[in-house]
Amino acid sequence: MEILDVVDETGTPTGETVERAEAHREGVRHRTSHVWIARNRNGRIQLLLQKRCMQKDSFPGCYDISSAGHIPAGEEYIPSAIRELKEELNVTVQESDLIYCGQVHKDVDSEFHRQPFHDHQISNVYLLWLDREAEEFELQTEEIESVRWMDYAQVRGMVASDTLPNCIIMEELDLIERHFL
């Protein structure tokens, strides 16, 4: 059972906690950390996308941020981001490796696996430069079906045109793009 901090509109914990399933059932605001892994190949920026496994409680089979996760109650953004990278992709980093890009507020009201899903999260977004082949990542198979590198421009175009099954928001792509120059 995952216990999350309830947060206000700035992402500050209120002192209350909620179980993850209840947060998504009732639409309780909580925090997540998002890490985009990027590399420069032949002058083109590429992003590592993960494909969510079909058993995920939300957006099954969709492409997503390289590594992301809910922040357990009492934990902060960066330790959570570092832990998620290790759990999901077996990537070990230091705090200094993560480039803070900004914060996004994401609100999703939908249904998955015939269950209502109300996700109201505040996420700190980070960029990590890491040039590693996709097959070199060790995936947490209960979370991730696969990973693949895609050119940033292609990701941006496919998200904008909704031609890639995904749960990526353009605002995050805007935040990380500022760090490509």
Short mmCIF file of N, CA, C and O in Angstrom, two decimals, residues 27-138:
data_model
loop_
_atom_site.label_atom_id
_atom_site.label_comp_id
_atom_site.label_asym_id
_atom_site.label_seq_id
_atom_site.Cartn_x
_atom_site.Cartn_y
_atom_site.Cartn_z
N GLY A 27 -9.59 11.91 -6.48
CA GLY A 27 -9.01 13.12 -7.06
C GLY A 27 -8.27 13.98 -6.06
O GLY A 27 -8.29 15.21 -6.16
N VAL A 28 -7.59 13.35 -5.10
CA VAL A 28 -6.83 14.09 -4.09
C VAL A 28 -5.47 14.50 -4.66
O VAL A 28 -4.75 13.67 -5.22
N ARG A 29 -5.11 15.77 -4.52
CA ARG A 29 -3.85 16.29 -5.06
C ARG A 29 -2.66 15.69 -4.30
O ARG A 29 -2.65 15.64 -3.08
N HIS A 30 -1.64 15.27 -5.08
CA HIS A 30 -0.44 14.63 -4.53
C HIS A 30 0.75 14.98 -5.41
O HIS A 30 0.61 15.69 -6.40
N ARG A 31 1.95 14.47 -5.06
CA ARG A 31 3.17 14.84 -5.79
C ARG A 31 3.76 13.64 -6.53
O ARG A 31 3.64 12.50 -6.09
N THR A 32 4.44 13.95 -7.64
CA THR A 32 5.21 12.97 -8.40
C THR A 32 6.51 13.62 -8.85
O THR A 32 6.62 14.84 -8.90
N SER A 33 7.48 12.78 -9.19
CA SER A 33 8.72 13.26 -9.78
C SER A 33 8.84 12.67 -11.17
O SER A 33 8.52 11.50 -11.38
N HIS A 34 9.28 13.47 -12.12
CA HIS A 34 9.41 13.06 -13.52
C HIS A 34 10.84 13.31 -13.99
O HIS A 34 11.34 14.42 -13.86
N VAL A 35 11.46 12.28 -14.55
CA VAL A 35 12.82 12.42 -15.08
C VAL A 35 12.83 12.04 -16.55
O VAL A 35 12.47 10.91 -16.91
N TRP A 36 13.23 12.99 -17.39
CA TRP A 36 13.39 12.76 -18.82
C TRP A 36 14.86 12.46 -19.07
O TRP A 36 15.73 13.26 -18.72
N ILE A 37 15.15 11.33 -19.68
CA ILE A 37 16.51 10.98 -20.05
C ILE A 37 16.71 11.37 -21.51
O ILE A 37 15.89 11.02 -22.37
N ALA A 38 17.79 12.12 -21.75
CA ALA A 38 18.06 12.62 -23.10
C ALA A 38 19.51 12.32 -23.48
O ALA A 38 20.36 12.10 -22.61
N ARG A 39 19.74 12.29 -24.80
CA ARG A 39 21.10 12.16 -25.33
C ARG A 39 21.17 12.95 -26.63
O ARG A 39 20.14 13.24 -27.25
N ASN A 40 22.39 13.25 -27.05
CA ASN A 40 22.62 13.95 -28.31
C ASN A 40 23.28 12.95 -29.24
O ASN A 40 24.39 12.50 -28.99
N ARG A 41 22.59 12.59 -30.32
CA ARG A 41 23.11 11.65 -31.30
C ARG A 41 23.18 12.34 -32.66
O ARG A 41 22.15 12.74 -33.19
N ASN A 42 24.39 12.50 -33.17
CA ASN A 42 24.60 13.11 -34.48
C ASN A 42 23.91 14.47 -34.59
O ASN A 42 23.29 14.78 -35.60
N GLY A 43 24.00 15.25 -33.51
CA GLY A 43 23.43 16.59 -33.52
C GLY A 43 21.93 16.64 -33.28
O GLY A 43 21.34 17.71 -33.34
N ARG A 44 21.31 15.50 -33.03
CA ARG A 44 19.87 15.45 -32.77
C ARG A 44 19.63 15.02 -31.33
O ARG A 44 20.23 14.06 -30.86
N ILE A 45 18.74 15.73 -30.66
CA ILE A 45 18.37 15.36 -29.29
C ILE A 45 17.37 14.22 -29.35
O ILE A 45 16.39 14.27 -30.10
N GLN A 46 17.63 13.20 -28.55
CA GLN A 46 16.72 12.05 -28.44
C GLN A 46 16.26 11.91 -27.00
O GLN A 46 17.02 12.22 -26.07
N LEU A 47 15.02 11.45 -26.84
CA LEU A 47 14.46 11.18 -25.52
C LEU A 47 14.21 9.69 -25.38
O LEU A 47 13.80 9.02 -26.34
N LEU A 48 14.45 9.18 -24.18
CA LEU A 48 14.11 7.80 -23.87
C LEU A 48 12.67 7.77 -23.38
O LEU A 48 12.33 8.43 -22.39
N LEU A 49 11.82 7.05 -24.09
CA LEU A 49 10.43 6.89 -23.68
C LEU A 49 10.23 5.49 -23.13
O LEU A 49 10.78 4.52 -23.66
N GLN A 50 9.44 5.40 -22.08
CA GLN A 50 9.06 4.07 -21.59
C GLN A 50 7.64 3.77 -22.08
O GLN A 50 6.82 4.67 -22.21
N LYS A 51 7.41 2.50 -22.39
CA LYS A 51 6.06 2.05 -22.72
C LYS A 51 5.51 1.35 -21.49
O LYS A 51 6.07 0.36 -21.01
N ARG A 52 4.43 1.90 -20.97
CA ARG A 52 3.84 1.38 -19.74
C ARG A 52 3.25 -0.01 -19.99
O ARG A 52 2.67 -0.25 -21.05
N CYS A 53 3.40 -0.90 -19.01
CA CYS A 53 2.86 -2.25 -19.19
C CYS A 53 1.33 -2.20 -19.15
O CYS A 53 0.72 -1.26 -18.65
N MET A 54 0.72 -3.22 -19.68
CA MET A 54 -0.75 -3.27 -19.81
C MET A 54 -1.47 -3.40 -18.47
O MET A 54 -2.66 -3.14 -18.38
N GLN A 55 -0.76 -3.77 -17.42
CA GLN A 55 -1.38 -3.93 -16.11
C GLN A 55 -1.39 -2.63 -15.30
O GLN A 55 -1.97 -2.61 -14.21
N LYS A 56 -0.77 -1.58 -15.81
CA LYS A 56 -0.74 -0.32 -15.07
C LYS A 56 -2.16 0.17 -14.81
O LYS A 56 -3.06 -0.02 -15.63
N ASP A 57 -2.36 0.84 -13.65
CA ASP A 57 -3.70 1.30 -13.29
C ASP A 57 -4.16 2.48 -14.13
O ASP A 57 -5.34 2.81 -14.15
N SER A 58 -3.23 3.12 -14.84
CA SER A 58 -3.60 4.23 -15.71
C SER A 58 -2.72 4.22 -16.96
O SER A 58 -1.57 3.81 -16.91
N PHE A 59 -3.30 4.62 -18.05
CA PHE A 59 -2.60 4.72 -19.34
C PHE A 59 -1.82 3.45 -19.71
O PHE A 59 -0.66 3.53 -20.11
N PRO A 60 -2.45 2.28 -19.60
CA PRO A 60 -1.73 1.05 -19.97
C PRO A 60 -1.35 1.05 -21.44
O PRO A 60 -2.11 1.51 -22.29
N GLY A 61 -0.13 0.59 -21.74
CA GLY A 61 0.33 0.49 -23.11
C GLY A 61 0.71 1.81 -23.76
O GLY A 61 1.03 1.85 -24.94
N CYS A 62 0.71 2.89 -22.99
CA CYS A 62 1.03 4.21 -23.54
C CYS A 62 2.50 4.55 -23.30
O CYS A 62 3.11 4.09 -22.34
N TYR A 63 3.04 5.40 -24.17
CA TYR A 63 4.39 5.89 -23.98
C TYR A 63 4.37 7.02 -22.96
O TYR A 63 3.41 7.79 -22.89
N ASP A 64 5.45 7.08 -22.18
CA ASP A 64 5.49 7.99 -21.04
C ASP A 64 6.90 8.52 -20.85
O ASP A 64 7.84 8.13 -21.54
N ILE A 65 7.05 9.38 -19.87
CA ILE A 65 8.31 9.95 -19.44
C ILE A 65 9.29 8.80 -19.16
O ILE A 65 8.89 7.72 -18.77
N SER A 66 10.58 9.07 -19.30
CA SER A 66 11.61 8.04 -19.09
C SER A 66 11.44 7.34 -17.74
O SER A 66 11.50 6.11 -17.66
N SER A 67 11.25 8.10 -16.68
CA SER A 67 11.08 7.55 -15.34
C SER A 67 10.21 8.51 -14.55
O SER A 67 10.46 9.72 -14.54
N ALA A 68 9.22 7.98 -13.88
CA ALA A 68 8.32 8.82 -13.09
C ALA A 68 7.74 8.00 -11.95
O ALA A 68 7.64 6.78 -12.05
N GLY A 69 7.38 8.70 -10.90
CA GLY A 69 6.78 7.97 -9.79
C GLY A 69 6.14 8.88 -8.76
O GLY A 69 6.49 10.06 -8.65
N HIS A 70 5.23 8.29 -8.02
CA HIS A 70 4.59 8.98 -6.91
C HIS A 70 5.59 9.13 -5.77
O HIS A 70 6.44 8.26 -5.57
N ILE A 71 5.47 10.22 -5.05
CA ILE A 71 6.37 10.49 -3.93
C ILE A 71 5.72 9.99 -2.65
O ILE A 71 4.66 10.49 -2.26
N PRO A 72 6.34 9.02 -1.99
CA PRO A 72 5.77 8.51 -0.74
C PRO A 72 5.69 9.60 0.33
O PRO A 72 6.52 10.53 0.34
N ALA A 73 4.74 9.47 1.22
CA ALA A 73 4.59 10.42 2.33
C ALA A 73 5.91 10.57 3.06
O ALA A 73 6.61 9.59 3.33
N GLY A 74 6.28 11.82 3.32
CA GLY A 74 7.50 12.11 4.05
C GLY A 74 8.75 12.20 3.20
O GLY A 74 9.81 12.60 3.68
N GLU A 75 8.66 11.85 1.93
CA GLU A 75 9.83 11.90 1.04
C GLU A 75 9.74 13.17 0.19
O GLU A 75 8.68 13.74 0.01
N GLU A 76 10.88 13.59 -0.36
CA GLU A 76 10.94 14.78 -1.19
C GLU A 76 11.13 14.39 -2.66
O GLU A 76 11.37 13.23 -2.99
N TYR A 77 11.06 15.39 -3.54
CA TYR A 77 11.10 15.16 -4.99
C TYR A 77 12.37 14.45 -5.46
O TYR A 77 12.31 13.45 -6.16
N ILE A 78 13.54 14.99 -5.11
CA ILE A 78 14.79 14.44 -5.67
C ILE A 78 15.07 13.03 -5.17
O ILE A 78 15.38 12.15 -5.99
N PRO A 79 14.98 12.74 -3.87
CA PRO A 79 15.20 11.34 -3.45
C PRO A 79 14.24 10.37 -4.15
O PRO A 79 14.62 9.26 -4.51
N SER A 80 13.02 10.82 -4.37
CA SER A 80 12.04 9.98 -5.07
C SER A 80 12.45 9.76 -6.52
O SER A 80 12.37 8.64 -7.04
N ALA A 81 12.91 10.82 -7.18
CA ALA A 81 13.35 10.70 -8.58
C ALA A 81 14.53 9.73 -8.69
O ALA A 81 14.56 8.87 -9.58
N ILE A 82 15.48 9.84 -7.78
CA ILE A 82 16.65 8.96 -7.78
C ILE A 82 16.24 7.51 -7.53
O ILE A 82 16.73 6.60 -8.21
N ARG A 83 15.33 7.30 -6.59
CA ARG A 83 14.84 5.96 -6.29
C ARG A 83 14.11 5.35 -7.48
O ARG A 83 14.32 4.19 -7.84
N GLU A 84 13.24 6.14 -8.12
CA GLU A 84 12.48 5.64 -9.27
C GLU A 84 13.39 5.26 -10.44
O GLU A 84 13.17 4.26 -11.11
N LEU A 85 14.43 6.06 -10.70
CA LEU A 85 15.38 5.72 -11.76
C LEU A 85 16.02 4.37 -11.49
O LEU A 85 16.18 3.55 -12.40
N LYS A 86 16.39 4.12 -10.24
CA LYS A 86 17.02 2.85 -9.87
C LYS A 86 16.02 1.70 -10.00
O LYS A 86 16.33 0.65 -10.57
N GLU A 87 14.82 1.88 -9.49
CA GLU A 87 13.81 0.82 -9.52
C GLU A 87 13.35 0.49 -10.93
O GLU A 87 13.26 -0.67 -11.31
N GLU A 88 13.04 1.52 -11.72
CA GLU A 88 12.43 1.29 -13.03
C GLU A 88 13.43 0.92 -14.12
O GLU A 88 13.13 0.11 -14.99
N LEU A 89 14.64 1.54 -14.06
CA LEU A 89 15.60 1.38 -15.17
C LEU A 89 16.98 0.89 -14.73
O LEU A 89 17.86 0.70 -15.57
N ASN A 90 17.17 0.69 -13.42
CA ASN A 90 18.46 0.34 -12.85
C ASN A 90 19.54 1.35 -13.22
O ASN A 90 20.65 1.02 -13.59
N VAL A 91 19.18 2.63 -13.10
CA VAL A 91 20.10 3.74 -13.36
C VAL A 91 20.41 4.39 -12.01
O VAL A 91 19.50 4.79 -11.28
N THR A 92 21.70 4.48 -11.71
CA THR A 92 22.14 5.11 -10.47
C THR A 92 22.69 6.49 -10.78
O THR A 92 23.56 6.63 -11.64
N VAL A 93 22.14 7.51 -10.11
CA VAL A 93 22.59 8.89 -10.33
C VAL A 93 22.75 9.58 -8.98
O VAL A 93 22.25 9.11 -7.96
N GLN A 94 23.43 10.71 -9.04
CA GLN A 94 23.56 11.61 -7.90
C GLN A 94 22.61 12.78 -8.10
O GLN A 94 22.22 13.08 -9.22
N GLU A 95 22.29 13.45 -7.03
CA GLU A 95 21.41 14.62 -7.12
C GLU A 95 21.94 15.63 -8.14
O GLU A 95 21.17 16.22 -8.90
N SER A 96 23.26 15.80 -8.18
CA SER A 96 23.86 16.79 -9.08
C SER A 96 23.70 16.42 -10.56
O SER A 96 23.89 17.27 -11.43
N ASP A 97 23.34 15.17 -10.86
CA ASP A 97 23.13 14.75 -12.25
C ASP A 97 21.78 15.22 -12.80
O ASP A 97 21.59 15.27 -14.01
N LEU A 98 20.86 15.52 -11.91
CA LEU A 98 19.51 15.90 -12.31
C LEU A 98 19.42 17.40 -12.51
O LEU A 98 19.80 18.18 -11.63
N ILE A 99 18.91 17.81 -13.66
CA ILE A 99 18.73 19.23 -13.97
C ILE A 99 17.26 19.57 -13.75
O ILE A 99 16.37 19.03 -14.42
N TYR A 100 17.00 20.47 -12.79
CA TYR A 100 15.62 20.87 -12.52
C TYR A 100 15.12 21.74 -13.66
O TYR A 100 15.75 22.73 -14.04
N CYS A 101 13.97 21.36 -14.22
CA CYS A 101 13.40 22.08 -15.37
C CYS A 101 12.17 22.90 -15.01
O CYS A 101 11.81 23.82 -15.73
N GLY A 102 11.49 22.54 -13.94
CA GLY A 102 10.30 23.26 -13.54
C GLY A 102 9.26 22.33 -12.92
O GLY A 102 9.53 21.16 -12.66
N GLN A 103 8.10 22.90 -12.71
CA GLN A 103 7.01 22.16 -12.07
C GLN A 103 5.76 22.24 -12.94
O GLN A 103 5.49 23.28 -13.54
N VAL A 104 5.04 21.13 -13.03
CA VAL A 104 3.78 21.11 -13.77
C VAL A 104 2.65 20.60 -12.88
O VAL A 104 2.88 19.84 -11.94
N HIS A 105 1.46 21.06 -13.21
CA HIS A 105 0.24 20.59 -12.55
C HIS A 105 -0.52 19.80 -13.60
O HIS A 105 -0.78 20.32 -14.69
N LYS A 106 -0.85 18.57 -13.30
CA LYS A 106 -1.53 17.71 -14.26
C LYS A 106 -2.84 17.23 -13.65
O LYS A 106 -2.86 16.73 -12.52
N ASP A 107 -3.91 17.40 -14.40
CA ASP A 107 -5.23 16.95 -13.96
C ASP A 107 -5.82 16.04 -15.02
O ASP A 107 -6.01 16.47 -16.16
N VAL A 108 -6.09 14.81 -14.63
CA VAL A 108 -6.67 13.82 -15.54
C VAL A 108 -7.92 13.25 -14.88
O VAL A 108 -7.87 12.78 -13.74
N ASP A 109 -9.02 13.30 -15.59
CA ASP A 109 -10.25 12.66 -15.14
C ASP A 109 -10.67 11.71 -16.25
O ASP A 109 -11.07 12.14 -17.33
N SER A 110 -10.53 10.41 -15.97
CA SER A 110 -10.74 9.41 -17.00
C SER A 110 -11.22 8.11 -16.37
O SER A 110 -11.67 8.09 -15.22
N GLU A 111 -11.10 7.03 -17.15
CA GLU A 111 -11.45 5.69 -16.67
C GLU A 111 -10.48 4.69 -17.29
O GLU A 111 -10.18 4.77 -18.48
N PHE A 112 -9.96 3.79 -16.45
CA PHE A 112 -9.07 2.73 -16.91
C PHE A 112 -9.50 1.43 -16.25
O PHE A 112 -9.85 1.42 -15.07
N HIS A 113 -9.47 0.35 -17.01
CA HIS A 113 -9.87 -0.97 -16.50
C HIS A 113 -11.26 -0.90 -15.84
O HIS A 113 -11.50 -1.49 -14.79
N ARG A 114 -12.12 -0.08 -16.45
CA ARG A 114 -13.51 0.10 -15.99
C ARG A 114 -13.62 0.70 -14.58
O ARG A 114 -14.62 0.53 -13.90
N GLN A 115 -12.58 1.44 -14.18
CA GLN A 115 -12.57 2.11 -12.88
C GLN A 115 -12.35 3.61 -13.11
O GLN A 115 -11.53 3.99 -13.93
N PRO A 116 -13.07 4.46 -12.35
CA PRO A 116 -12.83 5.89 -12.48
C PRO A 116 -11.41 6.24 -12.03
O PRO A 116 -10.87 5.60 -11.12
N PHE A 117 -10.81 7.22 -12.69
CA PHE A 117 -9.45 7.62 -12.39
C PHE A 117 -9.37 9.14 -12.41
O PHE A 117 -9.63 9.76 -13.43
N HIS A 118 -9.05 9.72 -11.26
CA HIS A 118 -8.95 11.18 -11.11
C HIS A 118 -7.56 11.49 -10.56
O HIS A 118 -7.33 11.34 -9.37
N ASP A 119 -6.68 11.89 -11.44
CA ASP A 119 -5.29 12.12 -11.06
C ASP A 119 -5.01 13.62 -11.05
O ASP A 119 -5.03 14.27 -12.09
N HIS A 120 -4.76 14.14 -9.86
CA HIS A 120 -4.45 15.55 -9.69
C HIS A 120 -3.09 15.61 -9.01
O HIS A 120 -2.98 15.43 -7.81
N GLN A 121 -2.06 15.83 -9.83
CA GLN A 121 -0.70 15.75 -9.32
C GLN A 121 0.08 17.01 -9.63
O GLN A 121 -0.18 17.71 -10.61
N ILE A 122 1.05 17.26 -8.76
CA ILE A 122 2.03 18.31 -8.97
C ILE A 122 3.36 17.60 -9.11
O ILE A 122 3.75 16.79 -8.26
N SER A 123 4.06 17.89 -10.21
CA SER A 123 5.28 17.16 -10.54
C SER A 123 6.45 18.11 -10.73
O SER A 123 6.34 19.10 -11.44
N ASN A 124 7.57 17.75 -10.11
CA ASN A 124 8.82 18.41 -10.45
C ASN A 124 9.41 17.64 -11.61
O ASN A 124 9.43 16.41 -11.61
N VAL A 125 9.89 18.38 -12.61
CA VAL A 125 10.39 17.80 -13.85
C VAL A 125 11.91 17.99 -13.91
O VAL A 125 12.41 19.10 -13.71
N TYR A 126 12.60 16.89 -14.19
CA TYR A 126 14.07 16.89 -14.25
C TYR A 126 14.53 16.34 -15.60
O TYR A 126 13.83 15.54 -16.22
N LEU A 127 15.73 16.75 -15.99
CA LEU A 127 16.38 16.24 -17.18
C LEU A 127 17.66 15.55 -16.76
O LEU A 127 18.40 16.05 -15.90
N LEU A 128 17.94 14.39 -17.35
CA LEU A 128 19.16 13.63 -17.10
C LEU A 128 19.80 13.31 -18.44
O LEU A 128 19.16 12.68 -19.30
N TRP A 129 21.03 13.75 -18.65
CA TRP A 129 21.77 13.40 -19.87
C TRP A 129 22.43 12.06 -19.65
O TRP A 129 23.23 11.90 -18.72
N LEU A 130 22.07 11.07 -20.46
CA LEU A 130 22.63 9.72 -20.32
C LEU A 130 22.59 9.04 -21.68
O LEU A 130 21.51 8.81 -22.24
N ASP A 131 23.75 8.72 -22.22
CA ASP A 131 23.83 8.07 -23.52
C ASP A 131 24.08 6.58 -23.31
O ASP A 131 25.20 6.16 -23.05
N ARG A 132 23.02 5.82 -23.40
CA ARG A 132 23.06 4.37 -23.20
C ARG A 132 22.06 3.75 -24.17
O ARG A 132 20.99 4.31 -24.39
N GLU A 133 22.40 2.62 -24.73
CA GLU A 133 21.47 1.95 -25.66
C GLU A 133 20.24 1.46 -24.90
O GLU A 133 20.32 1.08 -23.74
N ALA A 134 19.11 1.43 -25.58
CA ALA A 134 17.84 1.03 -24.96
C ALA A 134 17.93 -0.35 -24.31
O ALA A 134 17.42 -0.56 -23.21
N GLU A 135 18.59 -1.28 -24.99
CA GLU A 135 18.66 -2.65 -24.46
C GLU A 135 19.58 -2.78 -23.24
O GLU A 135 19.57 -3.80 -22.56
N GLU A 136 20.32 -1.73 -22.91
CA GLU A 136 21.20 -1.75 -21.74
C GLU A 136 20.47 -1.41 -20.45
O GLU A 136 21.01 -1.60 -19.36
N PHE A 137 19.26 -0.88 -20.55
CA PHE A 137 18.49 -0.57 -19.35
C PHE A 137 17.86 -1.86 -18.81
O PHE A 137 17.35 -2.67 -19.57
N GLU A 138 17.90 -2.04 -17.50
CA GLU A 138 17.24 -3.17 -16.86
C GLU A 138 15.88 -2.70 -16.38
O GLU A 138 15.78 -1.90 -15.45
#
